[in-house]
XYZ file of C-alpha atoms in Angstrom:
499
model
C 82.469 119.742 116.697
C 82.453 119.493 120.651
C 82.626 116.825 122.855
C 79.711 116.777 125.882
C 80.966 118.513 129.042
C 82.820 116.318 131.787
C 82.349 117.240 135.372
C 85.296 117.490 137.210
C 85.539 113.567 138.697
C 87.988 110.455 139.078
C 87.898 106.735 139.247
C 89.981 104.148 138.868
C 91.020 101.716 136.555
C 91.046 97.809 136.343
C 89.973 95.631 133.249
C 87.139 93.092 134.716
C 89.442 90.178 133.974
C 91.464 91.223 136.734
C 88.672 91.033 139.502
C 88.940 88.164 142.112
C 86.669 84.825 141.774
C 86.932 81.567 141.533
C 86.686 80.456 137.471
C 90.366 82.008 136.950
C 89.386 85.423 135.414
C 87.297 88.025 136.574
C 83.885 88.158 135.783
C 80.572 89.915 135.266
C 78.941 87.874 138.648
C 79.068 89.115 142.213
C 82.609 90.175 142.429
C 82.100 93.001 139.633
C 78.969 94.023 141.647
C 80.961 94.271 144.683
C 83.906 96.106 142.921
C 81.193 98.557 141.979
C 79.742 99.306 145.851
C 83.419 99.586 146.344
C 83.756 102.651 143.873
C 81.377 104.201 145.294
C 82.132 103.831 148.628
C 85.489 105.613 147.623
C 83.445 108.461 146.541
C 84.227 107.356 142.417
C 82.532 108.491 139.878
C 84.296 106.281 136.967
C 85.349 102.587 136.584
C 87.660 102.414 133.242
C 87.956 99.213 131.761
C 90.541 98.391 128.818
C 88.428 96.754 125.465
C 85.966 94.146 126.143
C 86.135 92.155 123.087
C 86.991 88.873 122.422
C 90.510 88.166 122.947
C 92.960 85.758 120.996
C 96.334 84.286 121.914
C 97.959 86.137 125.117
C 94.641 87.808 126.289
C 95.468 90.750 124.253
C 92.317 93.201 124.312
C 93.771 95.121 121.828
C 93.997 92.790 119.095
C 90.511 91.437 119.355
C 88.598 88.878 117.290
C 86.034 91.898 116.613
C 85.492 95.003 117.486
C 81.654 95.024 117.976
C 81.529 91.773 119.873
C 82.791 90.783 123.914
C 84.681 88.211 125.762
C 82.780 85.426 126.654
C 85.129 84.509 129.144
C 83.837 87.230 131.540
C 80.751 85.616 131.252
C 79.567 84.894 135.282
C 78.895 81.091 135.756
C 77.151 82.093 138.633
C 74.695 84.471 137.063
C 74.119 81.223 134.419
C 73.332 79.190 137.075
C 70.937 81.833 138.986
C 69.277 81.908 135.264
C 68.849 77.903 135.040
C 71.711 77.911 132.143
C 74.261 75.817 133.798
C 74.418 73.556 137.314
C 76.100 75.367 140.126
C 78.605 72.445 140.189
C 79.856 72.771 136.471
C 83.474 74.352 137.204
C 83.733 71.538 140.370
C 87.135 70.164 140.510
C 88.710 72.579 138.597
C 91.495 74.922 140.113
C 92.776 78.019 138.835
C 95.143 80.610 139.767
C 94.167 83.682 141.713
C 96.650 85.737 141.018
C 97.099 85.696 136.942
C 94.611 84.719 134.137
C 95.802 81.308 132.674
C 93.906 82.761 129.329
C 94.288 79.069 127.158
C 92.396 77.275 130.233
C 89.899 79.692 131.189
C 88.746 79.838 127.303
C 88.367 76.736 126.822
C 86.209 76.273 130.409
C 84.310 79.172 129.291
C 83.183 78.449 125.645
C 82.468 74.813 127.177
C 80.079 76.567 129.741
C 78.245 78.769 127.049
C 78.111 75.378 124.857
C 76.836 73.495 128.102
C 73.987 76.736 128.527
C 73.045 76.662 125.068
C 72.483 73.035 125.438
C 70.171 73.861 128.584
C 68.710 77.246 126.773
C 67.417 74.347 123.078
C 65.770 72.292 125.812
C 63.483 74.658 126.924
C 65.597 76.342 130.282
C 65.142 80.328 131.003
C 61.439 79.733 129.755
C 60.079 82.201 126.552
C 61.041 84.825 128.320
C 64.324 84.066 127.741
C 64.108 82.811 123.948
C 61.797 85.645 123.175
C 65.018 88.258 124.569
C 67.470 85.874 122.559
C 65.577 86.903 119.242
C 65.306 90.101 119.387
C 68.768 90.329 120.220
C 69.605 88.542 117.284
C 67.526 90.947 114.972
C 68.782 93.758 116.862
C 72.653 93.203 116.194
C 72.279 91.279 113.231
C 74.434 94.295 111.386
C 77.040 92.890 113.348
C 76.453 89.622 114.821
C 75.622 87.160 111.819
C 78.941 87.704 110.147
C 80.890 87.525 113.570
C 79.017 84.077 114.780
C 80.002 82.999 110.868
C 83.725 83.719 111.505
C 83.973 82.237 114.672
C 82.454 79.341 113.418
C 84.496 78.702 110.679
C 87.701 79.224 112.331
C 86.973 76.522 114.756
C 86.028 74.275 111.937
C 89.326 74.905 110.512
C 91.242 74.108 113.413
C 91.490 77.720 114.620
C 93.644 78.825 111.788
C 93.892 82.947 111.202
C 92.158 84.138 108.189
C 94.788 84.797 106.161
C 95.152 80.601 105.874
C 91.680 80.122 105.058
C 90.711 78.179 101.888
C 90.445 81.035 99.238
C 86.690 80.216 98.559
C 86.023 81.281 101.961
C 88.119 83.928 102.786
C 86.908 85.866 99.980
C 83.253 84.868 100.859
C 82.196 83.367 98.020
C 78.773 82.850 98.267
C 78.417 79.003 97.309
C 81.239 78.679 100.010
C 79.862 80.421 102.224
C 76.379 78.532 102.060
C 77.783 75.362 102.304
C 80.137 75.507 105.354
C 77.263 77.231 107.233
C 74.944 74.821 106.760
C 77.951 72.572 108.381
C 78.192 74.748 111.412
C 74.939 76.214 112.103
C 74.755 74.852 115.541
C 78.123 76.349 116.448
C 77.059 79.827 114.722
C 74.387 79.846 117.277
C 76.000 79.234 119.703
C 78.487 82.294 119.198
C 75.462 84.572 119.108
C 74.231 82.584 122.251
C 77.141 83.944 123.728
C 77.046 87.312 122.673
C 73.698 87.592 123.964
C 74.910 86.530 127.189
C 77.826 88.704 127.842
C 75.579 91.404 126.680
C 72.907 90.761 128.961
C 75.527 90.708 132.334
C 76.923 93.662 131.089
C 74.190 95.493 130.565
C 72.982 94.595 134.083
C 76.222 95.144 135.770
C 76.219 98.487 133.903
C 72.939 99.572 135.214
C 74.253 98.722 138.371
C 76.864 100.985 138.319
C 74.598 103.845 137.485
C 72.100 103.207 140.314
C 75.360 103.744 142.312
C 76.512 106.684 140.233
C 79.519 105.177 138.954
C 79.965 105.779 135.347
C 81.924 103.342 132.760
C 84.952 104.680 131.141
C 85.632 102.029 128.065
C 88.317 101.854 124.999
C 87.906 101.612 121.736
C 91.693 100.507 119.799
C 92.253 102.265 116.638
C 92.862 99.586 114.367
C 91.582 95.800 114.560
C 93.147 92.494 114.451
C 94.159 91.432 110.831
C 92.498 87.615 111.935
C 88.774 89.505 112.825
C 85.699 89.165 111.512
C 85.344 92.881 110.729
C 88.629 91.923 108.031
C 86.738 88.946 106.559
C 83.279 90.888 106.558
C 84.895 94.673 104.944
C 87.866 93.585 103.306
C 87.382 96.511 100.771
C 87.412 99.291 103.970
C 91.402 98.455 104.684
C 94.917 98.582 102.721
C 95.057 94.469 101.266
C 95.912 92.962 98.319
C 94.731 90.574 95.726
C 95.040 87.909 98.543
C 93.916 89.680 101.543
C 96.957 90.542 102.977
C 98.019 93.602 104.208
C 100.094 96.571 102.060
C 101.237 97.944 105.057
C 100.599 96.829 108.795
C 100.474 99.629 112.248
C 102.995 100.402 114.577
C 104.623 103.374 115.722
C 108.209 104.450 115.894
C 110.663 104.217 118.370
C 109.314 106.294 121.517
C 109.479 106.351 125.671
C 108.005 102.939 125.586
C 110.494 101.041 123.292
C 113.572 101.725 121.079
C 112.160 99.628 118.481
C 108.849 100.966 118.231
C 106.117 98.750 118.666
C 104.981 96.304 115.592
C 101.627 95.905 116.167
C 100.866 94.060 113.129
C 97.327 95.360 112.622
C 96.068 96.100 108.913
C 95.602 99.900 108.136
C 92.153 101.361 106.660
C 91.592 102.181 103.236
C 90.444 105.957 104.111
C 89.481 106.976 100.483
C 86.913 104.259 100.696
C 85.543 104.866 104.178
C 84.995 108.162 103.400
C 83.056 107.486 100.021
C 80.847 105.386 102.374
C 80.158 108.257 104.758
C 82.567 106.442 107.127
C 79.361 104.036 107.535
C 81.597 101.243 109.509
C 83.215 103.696 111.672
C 80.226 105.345 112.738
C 78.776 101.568 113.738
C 81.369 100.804 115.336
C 81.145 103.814 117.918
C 77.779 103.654 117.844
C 78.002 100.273 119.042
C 81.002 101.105 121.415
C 78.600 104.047 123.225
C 75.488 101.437 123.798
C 78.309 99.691 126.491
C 80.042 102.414 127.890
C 79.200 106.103 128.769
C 83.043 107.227 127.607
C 85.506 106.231 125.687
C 89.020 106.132 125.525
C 90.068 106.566 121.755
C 93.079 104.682 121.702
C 96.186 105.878 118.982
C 94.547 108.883 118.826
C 97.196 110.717 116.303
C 96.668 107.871 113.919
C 93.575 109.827 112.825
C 96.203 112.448 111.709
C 98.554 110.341 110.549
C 99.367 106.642 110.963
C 102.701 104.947 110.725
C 102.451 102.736 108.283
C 105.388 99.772 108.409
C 106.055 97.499 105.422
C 104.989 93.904 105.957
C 107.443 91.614 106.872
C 109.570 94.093 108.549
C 111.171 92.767 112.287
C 110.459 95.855 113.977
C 108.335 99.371 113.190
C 111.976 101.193 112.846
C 111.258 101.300 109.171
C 108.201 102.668 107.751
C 106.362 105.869 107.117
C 104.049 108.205 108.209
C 100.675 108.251 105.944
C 97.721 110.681 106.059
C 94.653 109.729 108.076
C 90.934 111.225 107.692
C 91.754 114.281 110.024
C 88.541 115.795 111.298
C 86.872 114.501 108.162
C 85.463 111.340 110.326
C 84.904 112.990 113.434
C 82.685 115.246 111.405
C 81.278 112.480 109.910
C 80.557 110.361 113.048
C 78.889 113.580 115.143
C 76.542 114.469 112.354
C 75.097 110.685 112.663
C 75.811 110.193 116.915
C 75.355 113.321 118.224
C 78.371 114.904 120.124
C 80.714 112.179 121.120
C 82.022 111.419 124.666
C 85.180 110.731 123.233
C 89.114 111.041 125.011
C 91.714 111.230 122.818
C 94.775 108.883 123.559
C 97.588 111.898 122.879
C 100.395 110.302 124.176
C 103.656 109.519 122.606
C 105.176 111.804 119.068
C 102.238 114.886 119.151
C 102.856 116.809 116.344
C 101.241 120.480 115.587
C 99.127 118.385 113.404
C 97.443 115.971 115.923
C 97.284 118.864 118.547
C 95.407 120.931 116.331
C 93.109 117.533 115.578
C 92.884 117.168 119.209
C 91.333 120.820 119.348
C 89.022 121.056 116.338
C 87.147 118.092 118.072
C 87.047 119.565 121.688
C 88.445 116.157 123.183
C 90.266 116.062 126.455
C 93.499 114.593 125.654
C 95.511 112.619 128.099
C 98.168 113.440 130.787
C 100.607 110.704 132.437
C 102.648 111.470 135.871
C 104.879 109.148 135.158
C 106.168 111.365 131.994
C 106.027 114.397 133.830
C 110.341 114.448 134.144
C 112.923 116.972 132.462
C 112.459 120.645 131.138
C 109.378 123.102 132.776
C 107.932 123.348 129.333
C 106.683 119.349 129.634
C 103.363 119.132 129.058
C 103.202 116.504 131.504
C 104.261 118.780 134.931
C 100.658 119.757 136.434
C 101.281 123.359 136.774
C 101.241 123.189 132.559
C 97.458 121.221 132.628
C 94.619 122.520 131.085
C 91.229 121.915 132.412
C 89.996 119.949 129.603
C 92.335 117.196 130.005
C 92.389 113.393 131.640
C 95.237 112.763 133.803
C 96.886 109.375 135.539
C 99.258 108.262 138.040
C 100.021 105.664 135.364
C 98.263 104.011 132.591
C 98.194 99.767 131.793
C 101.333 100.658 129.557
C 103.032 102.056 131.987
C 104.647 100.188 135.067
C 103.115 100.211 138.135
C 103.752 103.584 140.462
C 105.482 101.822 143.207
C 107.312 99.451 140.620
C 108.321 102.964 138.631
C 109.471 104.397 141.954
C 111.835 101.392 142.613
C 113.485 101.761 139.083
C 113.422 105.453 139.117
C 117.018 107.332 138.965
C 118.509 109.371 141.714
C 117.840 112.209 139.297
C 113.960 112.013 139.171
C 113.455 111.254 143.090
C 115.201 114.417 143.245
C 112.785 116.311 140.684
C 109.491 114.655 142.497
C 110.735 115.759 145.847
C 111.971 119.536 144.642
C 108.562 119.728 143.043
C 106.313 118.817 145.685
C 108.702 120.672 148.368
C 109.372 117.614 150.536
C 111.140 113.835 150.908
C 109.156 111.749 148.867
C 108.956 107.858 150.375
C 105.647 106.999 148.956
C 105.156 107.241 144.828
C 101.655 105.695 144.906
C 100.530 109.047 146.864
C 102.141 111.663 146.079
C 101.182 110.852 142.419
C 97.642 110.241 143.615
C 97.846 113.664 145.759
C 98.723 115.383 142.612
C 96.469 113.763 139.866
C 93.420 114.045 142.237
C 94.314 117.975 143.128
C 95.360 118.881 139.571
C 93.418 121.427 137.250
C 92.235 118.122 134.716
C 88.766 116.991 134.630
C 89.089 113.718 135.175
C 91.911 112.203 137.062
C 92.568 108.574 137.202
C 94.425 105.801 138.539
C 95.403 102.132 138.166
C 93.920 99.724 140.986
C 97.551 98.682 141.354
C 98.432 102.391 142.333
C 95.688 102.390 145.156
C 96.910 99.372 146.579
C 101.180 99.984 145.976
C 101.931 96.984 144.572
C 105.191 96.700 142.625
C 106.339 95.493 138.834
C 104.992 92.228 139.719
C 101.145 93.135 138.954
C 101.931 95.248 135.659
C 99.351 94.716 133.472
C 101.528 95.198 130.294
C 104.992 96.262 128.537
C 104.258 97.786 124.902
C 106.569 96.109 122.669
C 106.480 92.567 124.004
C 104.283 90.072 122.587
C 104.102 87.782 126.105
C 102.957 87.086 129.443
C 101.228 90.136 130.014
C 97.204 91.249 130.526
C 96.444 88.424 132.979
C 97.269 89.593 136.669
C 94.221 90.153 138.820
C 94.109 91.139 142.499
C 92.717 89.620 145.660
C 90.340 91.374 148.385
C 92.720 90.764 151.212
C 95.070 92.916 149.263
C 92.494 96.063 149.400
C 92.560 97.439 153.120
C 89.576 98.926 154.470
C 91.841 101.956 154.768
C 92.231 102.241 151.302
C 88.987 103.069 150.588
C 89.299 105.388 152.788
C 92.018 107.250 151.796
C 90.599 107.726 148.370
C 87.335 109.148 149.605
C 88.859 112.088 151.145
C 91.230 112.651 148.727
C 88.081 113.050 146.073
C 86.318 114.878 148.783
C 88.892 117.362 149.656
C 89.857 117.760 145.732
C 86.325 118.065 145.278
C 85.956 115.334 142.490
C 82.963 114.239 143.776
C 81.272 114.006 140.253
């Protein structure tokens, strides 16, 4: 196996919920087009985004309602309105926040604008054109789509509860079940796919975009999915459940930097015996799928291919549970034979046994590098001087706390390393750790938005570990000086990331 060659680069990173605009979430309109001239006027080659798929209660894009679908709510009203879809005064007299994503109200806005477009779309608006894309889309992602738009559907019409409180009939898809409540809801399972198509269609364009400009997307893929999803409902047999579709075992990981509880993630686990007798046939879809929306991805989790922890369910934190075998280079083998080589980064972070390491180098993947981690003995892997070239470092990461907010916790101990190892005072986190990722021996070097502009704790995207109140900040343009820009462009230009 081997991974495509990187050229030595950076870029930045910010999730597109967290651009500026009016409709209280960032959005595939104008504002992600501008964010894009904006990369590249800082001389970057990459924009990393965290998952794009639909999200469910605290904006979470890691425990997504699917992993082949995306998140209507970045859906640009604007854009809707340039196609005919939707009047340009449909969000009038409604006010949201700037600063944070108020996720509850902008979802419900949202799927009320794709309802009002699909209204618009039946009567004859966007012209054949238009219908003639929306069916070949349809045929196109069926492998995906149908049983997503069916599991959307149904969970509205049962009040939005999770799967696992679904009538038994229908969670185990009987067929006569099955029939019946879609003939119920076939307007609203049409309208899902109506929405698909849509975010599809504005991300493909502002994707395109981006590579006109030579900015490349940088996206994330999250190693397991979301126990109420419609890839559960639709493969049941493909993870660890039991006579009742429930999980054996759910994810986490054990008690690490992040939290001395673990994290209890919650998510089922796969059934790995079975995946493999299918040649791994949903994996490889899902990538595939994954790779037609970004040029890179970030494979979150990474040494849960080697071995997952695997936490008994109804545990109160992932302190108790077990580490279980995973499919090793067995999928990745799998997966390259069908894609090709795959422009894959392996999330490495956290307990790296010799096992994952050596995973990490049969598949030629970079692995991952954090500044912020970089503290204690000369042997951390973490210090740049111990770097190898095939590697992806960052100031920080959307786990991690901002720079500047890290800097204002730090101990008297670690200003002290940071200074000794760059040979002078430090005052300024945000650049030395810039300085450092940018001039470092790692292909790719990266940093959060939040870095570039040294803001504090305040605009930390998330804590691992806590279920609330994170994922929603987003910044405003007359935060970004004209200075910043910049700063970053010689920085790239003198560490000759220029891509």
């Amino acid at each position: 196996m081997a991974a495509p060659p990187l050229t030595r680069s950076s870029g930045l990173l910010l999730h597109p919920t967290s651009l500026p605009g009016p409709f209280g979430v960032g959005d595939l309109g104008p504002e992600a087009y501008r964010w894009v001239d904006t990369l590249a006027a800082a001389k970057q080659s990459w924009w990393q985004v965290l998952p794009l798929g639909p999200t469910g209660g605290g904006g979470s894009p890691y425990q997504s309602f699917s992993a082949f679908a995306g998140n209507v709510s970045l859906i640009s009203p604007e854009l809707l309105t340039r196609d005919g879809l939707v009047p340009a005064d449909f969000f009038a007299g409604r006010h949201f926040r700037d600063d944070r994503v108020e996720f509850d109200r902008v979802a419900a806005a949202k799927a009320e604008m794709v309802r009002a477009a699909w209204d618009r779309f039946s009567a004859g608006a966007g012209g054949p054109a238009l219908k003639g894309e929306f069916e070949g889309y349809r045929a196109t992602e069926a492998a995906w789509l149908t049983d997503y738009a069916r599991f959307m559907a149904f969970r509205a019409a049962l009040g939005g509860r999770p799967l696992a409180d679904w009538p038994d009939d229908l969670r185990r898809r009987r067929p006569a079940a099955v029939a019946e409540m879609e003939k119920a809801v076939r307007k609203e399972t049409l309208i899902v796919e109506f929405g698909q198509f849509l975010f599809d269609r504005q991300w493909r364009a502002v994707r395109a975009y981006a590579a006109g400009k030579r900015v490349r997307v940088f996206g994330d893929a999250p190693i397991f999915v979301s126990s109420d999803s419609s890839d559960v409902w639709a493969n049941p047999d493909q993870f660890l459940l039991d006579a009742h579709g429930r999980p054996t075992a759910v994810a986490g990981v054990p008690p690490d930097y992040f939290n001395a509880d673990g994290q209890l993630w919650g998510n089922p686990l796969y059934d790995w015996e079975r995946m493999a007798a299918t040649g791994y046939q949903w994996w490889t879809a899902r990538l595939k799928r994954n790779l037609a929306q970004v040029d890179l991805i970030r494979l979150d989790h990474f040494r849960g291919f080697a071995a997952a922890w695997h936490v008994p369910p109804g545990e109160p934190t992932a302190k108790t549970g077990a580490w279980v075998d995973g499919p090793r280079g067995d999928l990745f083998r799998a997966m390259t034979a069908k894609l090709g080589p795959l422009p894959v980064v392996a999330e490495d972070l956290g307990l790296i046994t010799a096992d994952v390491a050596a995973l990490v180098a049969e598949c030629g993947f970079p692995g991952m590098k954090v500044l912020q981690f970089m503290f204690g003995e000369p042997e951390n892997p973490y210090w740049p001087h111990n770097y190898e070239p095939n590697s992806v470092v960052y100031t920080g990461t959307h786990d991690n706390d901002t720079s500047a907010g890290w800097w204002a916790k730090s101990t008297d101990a670690q200003r002290w390393a940071l200074s000794e190892y760059v040979g002078h005072s430090v005052t300024d986190a945000c650049e030395e750790f810039m300085r450092m990722a940018w001039a470092s021996v790692a292909v790719l070097a990266f940093a959060p938005l939040q870095d570039v502009l040294r803001l504090g704790s305040e605009s930390r995207m998330n804590t691992p570990g806590e279920a609330d109140g994170h994922w929603a900040w987003r910044f405003r343009w007359d935060q970004f000086p004209r200075t910043a820009v910049e700063q970053l462009a010689a920085i790239t230009a003198r560490y000759r990331r220029l891509g």
